[in-house]
Amino acid sequence: MKNKEIVTLQRSLLHDTEKLLNQQIEMEGKSSAYYLSMASWCQMMGYENASNYLYTHADEERMHMMKLFRYINEAGGHAIQPEITGIRNNFNSLREIFELILEHEIKVTKSINSIVDHAFSAKDFATFSFMQWYVTEQREEETLARRALELFDIIGEEGVGLWTIDQELGKLHAKTAEPGV
Ligand code: OFO
């Protein structure tokens, strides 16, 4: 147990960095909620593989958020549980879901990059180093979203197209679960 004075003395995190990291917590929390609502819509519509893929991804986004919680507090800051509101629950199509995912992940990458840039300028090398994991993760997330979206153009959505796309999404999901992918 620490009193407030000790907590203040032990702090190594700059206040503006802490604020950016807390904003990132909110973004990851929203990502998790966003993927969860998409997973639910896919399951309700009968896209079983897409929904499994998105349920798993919702858990991953929560893990991204939890890493930030622990880091902020370990560095002497205070990680804040964000309010998660305004999550959309209905979508027009499976394709729209993957378009939204790519758009969202590009926003997340920009946000991660701005934290990395800030940490480097502030000579906060601990945060700079911690954020490298997110830089690599974002590159993978964007690639995955692009591959998923390509399926719609390659296979087409007519006839059994959507069923085939759902099967291929299952394979993509299984592939990303392999170690080192
Ligand atoms: Fe946390 O990477 Fe996606 O949003």
CSV table of C-alpha atoms and ligand atoms in Angstrom, one decimal:
chain,number,residue,atom,x,y,z
A,1,MET,CA,0.0,0.0,0.0
A,2,LYS,CA,1.4,3.5,-0.9
A,3,ASN,CA,0.3,6.9,0.2
A,4,LYS,CA,-0.3,9.7,-2.3
A,5,GLU,CA,3.1,11.4,-1.6
A,6,ILE,CA,5.1,8.2,-2.3
A,7,VAL,CA,3.1,7.6,-5.5
A,8,THR,CA,4.0,11.2,-6.7
A,9,LEU,CA,7.7,10.7,-5.8
A,10,GLN,CA,7.8,7.3,-7.7
A,11,ARG,CA,6.4,8.7,-10.9
A,12,SER,CA,8.6,8.6,-14.0
A,13,LEU,CA,5.9,9.1,-16.5
A,14,LEU,CA,5.4,12.6,-17.8
A,15,HIS,CA,1.8,13.8,-17.5
A,16,ASP,CA,1.3,14.5,-21.2
A,17,THR,CA,2.6,11.0,-22.0
A,18,GLU,CA,0.3,9.5,-19.4
A,19,LYS,CA,-2.6,11.4,-21.1
A,20,LEU,CA,-1.8,10.0,-24.5
A,21,LEU,CA,-1.4,6.5,-23.1
A,22,ASN,CA,-4.8,6.8,-21.4
A,23,GLN,CA,-6.3,8.0,-24.7
A,24,GLN,CA,-4.8,4.8,-26.3
A,25,ILE,CA,-6.5,2.7,-23.6
A,26,GLU,CA,-9.8,4.2,-24.7
A,27,MET,CA,-9.0,3.5,-28.3
A,28,GLU,CA,-8.1,-0.2,-27.6
A,29,GLY,CA,-11.2,-0.6,-25.4
A,30,LYS,CA,-13.4,0.8,-28.2
A,31,SER,CA,-11.6,-1.5,-30.6
A,32,SER,CA,-12.5,-4.5,-28.4
A,33,ALA,CA,-16.2,-3.4,-28.2
A,34,TYR,CA,-16.3,-2.7,-31.9
A,35,TYR,CA,-15.0,-6.1,-32.8
A,36,LEU,CA,-17.4,-7.7,-30.3
A,37,SER,CA,-20.4,-6.0,-31.9
A,38,MET,CA,-19.3,-7.0,-35.4
A,39,ALA,CA,-18.7,-10.6,-34.2
A,40,SER,CA,-22.2,-10.7,-32.8
A,41,TRP,CA,-23.8,-9.3,-36.0
A,42,CYS,CA,-21.8,-11.9,-38.1
A,43,GLN,CA,-23.0,-14.8,-35.8
A,44,MET,CA,-26.6,-13.6,-36.0
A,45,MET,CA,-26.3,-13.5,-39.8
A,46,GLY,CA,-24.8,-17.0,-40.0
A,47,TYR,CA,-21.2,-16.0,-40.9
A,48,GLU,CA,-19.7,-18.5,-38.4
A,49,ASN,CA,-16.1,-18.2,-39.4
A,50,ALA,CA,-16.2,-14.4,-39.6
A,51,SER,CA,-17.8,-14.3,-36.2
A,52,ASN,CA,-15.1,-16.6,-34.6
A,53,TYR,CA,-12.4,-14.4,-36.2
A,54,LEU,CA,-14.0,-11.3,-34.7
A,55,TYR,CA,-14.7,-12.7,-31.3
A,56,THR,CA,-11.0,-13.7,-31.0
A,57,HIS,CA,-10.0,-10.3,-32.2
A,58,ALA,CA,-12.2,-8.6,-29.5
A,59,ASP,CA,-10.2,-10.5,-26.9
A,60,GLU,CA,-6.9,-9.5,-28.5
A,61,GLU,CA,-7.9,-5.8,-28.4
A,62,ARG,CA,-8.8,-6.2,-24.7
A,63,MET,CA,-5.3,-7.6,-24.1
A,64,HIS,CA,-3.8,-4.6,-26.0
A,65,MET,CA,-5.7,-2.4,-23.5
A,66,MET,CA,-4.6,-4.4,-20.5
A,67,LYS,CA,-0.9,-4.1,-21.4
A,68,LEU,CA,-1.4,-0.3,-21.4
A,69,PHE,CA,-3.1,-0.4,-18.0
A,70,ARG,CA,-0.2,-2.2,-16.4
A,71,TYR,CA,2.5,-0.1,-18.1
A,72,ILE,CA,1.0,3.2,-17.0
A,73,ASN,CA,0.6,2.1,-13.4
A,74,GLU,CA,4.1,0.5,-13.3
A,75,ALA,CA,5.6,3.8,-14.5
A,76,GLY,CA,4.0,5.7,-11.7
A,77,GLY,CA,0.9,7.0,-13.5
A,78,HIS,CA,-2.8,6.2,-13.2
A,79,ALA,CA,-4.5,4.1,-15.9
A,80,ILE,CA,-8.1,5.1,-16.3
A,81,GLN,CA,-11.0,2.8,-17.2
A,82,PRO,CA,-12.6,4.5,-20.2
A,83,GLU,CA,-16.2,5.1,-20.9
A,84,ILE,CA,-17.1,3.0,-23.9
A,85,THR,CA,-20.2,4.4,-25.7
A,86,GLY,CA,-21.6,4.8,-29.2
A,87,ILE,CA,-20.7,1.4,-30.5
A,88,ARG,CA,-22.6,0.5,-33.6
A,89,ASN,CA,-24.5,-2.8,-33.5
A,90,ASN,CA,-25.9,-3.1,-37.0
A,91,PHE,CA,-24.1,-3.3,-40.3
A,92,ASN,CA,-25.1,-3.3,-44.0
A,93,SER,CA,-23.0,-6.2,-45.1
A,94,LEU,CA,-20.0,-8.4,-44.3
A,95,ARG,CA,-17.9,-6.4,-46.7
A,96,GLU,CA,-18.8,-3.2,-44.9
A,97,ILE,CA,-17.5,-4.7,-41.6
A,98,PHE,CA,-14.1,-5.4,-43.1
A,99,GLU,CA,-14.0,-2.0,-44.7
A,100,LEU,CA,-14.7,-0.4,-41.3
A,101,ILE,CA,-12.0,-2.6,-39.7
A,102,LEU,CA,-9.3,-1.5,-42.2
A,103,GLU,CA,-10.3,2.2,-41.7
A,104,HIS,CA,-10.3,1.8,-37.9
A,105,GLU,CA,-6.9,0.0,-37.8
A,106,ILE,CA,-5.3,2.8,-39.9
A,107,LYS,CA,-6.6,5.3,-37.3
A,108,VAL,CA,-5.1,3.1,-34.5
A,109,THR,CA,-1.7,3.0,-36.3
A,110,LYS,CA,-1.7,6.8,-36.6
A,111,SER,CA,-2.4,7.1,-32.9
A,112,ILE,CA,0.3,4.6,-32.0
A,113,ASN,CA,2.8,6.5,-34.2
A,114,SER,CA,2.0,9.8,-32.6
A,115,ILE,CA,2.7,8.3,-29.1
A,116,VAL,CA,6.0,6.8,-30.4
A,117,ASP,CA,6.9,10.2,-31.9
A,118,HIS,CA,6.0,12.0,-28.6
A,119,ALA,CA,8.0,9.5,-26.4
A,120,PHE,CA,11.1,9.9,-28.6
A,121,SER,CA,10.9,13.7,-28.6
A,122,ALA,CA,10.4,13.7,-24.8
A,123,LYS,CA,13.4,11.3,-24.4
A,124,ASP,CA,11.1,8.9,-22.7
A,125,PHE,CA,12.9,5.8,-24.0
A,126,ALA,CA,11.0,3.4,-21.7
A,127,THR,CA,7.7,4.4,-23.3
A,128,PHE,CA,9.4,4.5,-26.7
A,129,SER,CA,10.6,0.9,-26.2
A,130,PHE,CA,7.3,-0.3,-24.7
A,131,MET,CA,5.4,1.1,-27.8
A,132,GLN,CA,7.5,-0.9,-30.3
A,133,TRP,CA,5.3,-4.0,-29.6
A,134,TYR,CA,2.3,-2.0,-30.7
A,135,VAL,CA,4.1,-0.7,-33.9
A,136,THR,CA,4.7,-4.4,-34.9
A,137,GLU,CA,1.2,-5.4,-34.0
A,138,GLN,CA,-0.4,-2.6,-36.0
A,139,ARG,CA,1.6,-3.6,-39.1
A,140,GLU,CA,0.1,-7.1,-38.7
A,141,GLU,CA,-3.4,-5.9,-38.0
A,142,GLU,CA,-3.5,-3.7,-41.1
A,143,THR,CA,-2.1,-6.5,-43.3
A,144,LEU,CA,-4.7,-8.9,-42.0
A,145,ALA,CA,-7.5,-6.4,-42.6
A,146,ARG,CA,-6.3,-5.8,-46.2
A,147,ARG,CA,-6.1,-9.6,-46.8
A,148,ALA,CA,-9.6,-10.1,-45.5
A,149,LEU,CA,-10.9,-7.2,-47.7
A,150,GLU,CA,-9.1,-8.6,-50.8
A,151,LEU,CA,-11.2,-11.8,-50.5
A,152,PHE,CA,-14.3,-9.8,-51.5
A,153,ASP,CA,-12.7,-8.7,-54.8
A,154,ILE,CA,-11.0,-12.0,-55.6
A,155,ILE,CA,-14.0,-14.2,-54.9
A,156,GLY,CA,-16.9,-11.9,-55.5
A,157,GLU,CA,-20.1,-11.8,-53.5
A,158,GLU,CA,-22.6,-13.4,-56.0
A,159,GLY,CA,-24.0,-17.0,-55.6
A,160,VAL,CA,-21.9,-18.9,-53.1
A,161,GLY,CA,-19.4,-16.1,-53.0
A,162,LEU,CA,-20.3,-14.9,-49.4
A,163,TRP,CA,-20.2,-18.5,-48.2
A,164,THR,CA,-16.8,-19.0,-49.7
A,165,ILE,CA,-15.5,-15.7,-48.3
A,166,ASP,CA,-16.6,-16.9,-44.8
A,167,GLN,CA,-14.7,-20.2,-45.3
A,168,GLU,CA,-11.6,-18.3,-46.4
A,169,LEU,CA,-12.0,-15.9,-43.3
A,170,GLY,CA,-11.9,-19.1,-41.2
A,171,LYS,CA,-8.6,-20.1,-42.8
A,172,LEU,CA,-7.2,-16.6,-42.3
A,173,HIS,CA,-8.2,-16.8,-38.7
A,174,ALA,CA,-6.5,-20.2,-38.2
A,175,LYS,CA,-3.4,-18.9,-39.9
A,176,THR,CA,-3.1,-15.9,-37.6
A,177,ALA,CA,-3.4,-18.2,-34.6
A,178,GLU,CA,-0.2,-20.0,-35.7
A,179,PRO,CA,2.9,-19.0,-33.8
A,180,GLY,CA,5.1,-16.5,-35.5
A,181,VAL,CA,2.4,-15.3,-38.0
B,1,OFO,FE1,-5.2,-2.8,-30.8
B,1,OFO,O1,-5.0,-3.1,-32.6
B,1,OFO,FE2,-6.5,-3.2,-33.5
B,1,OFO,O2,-7.4,-1.8,-33.0
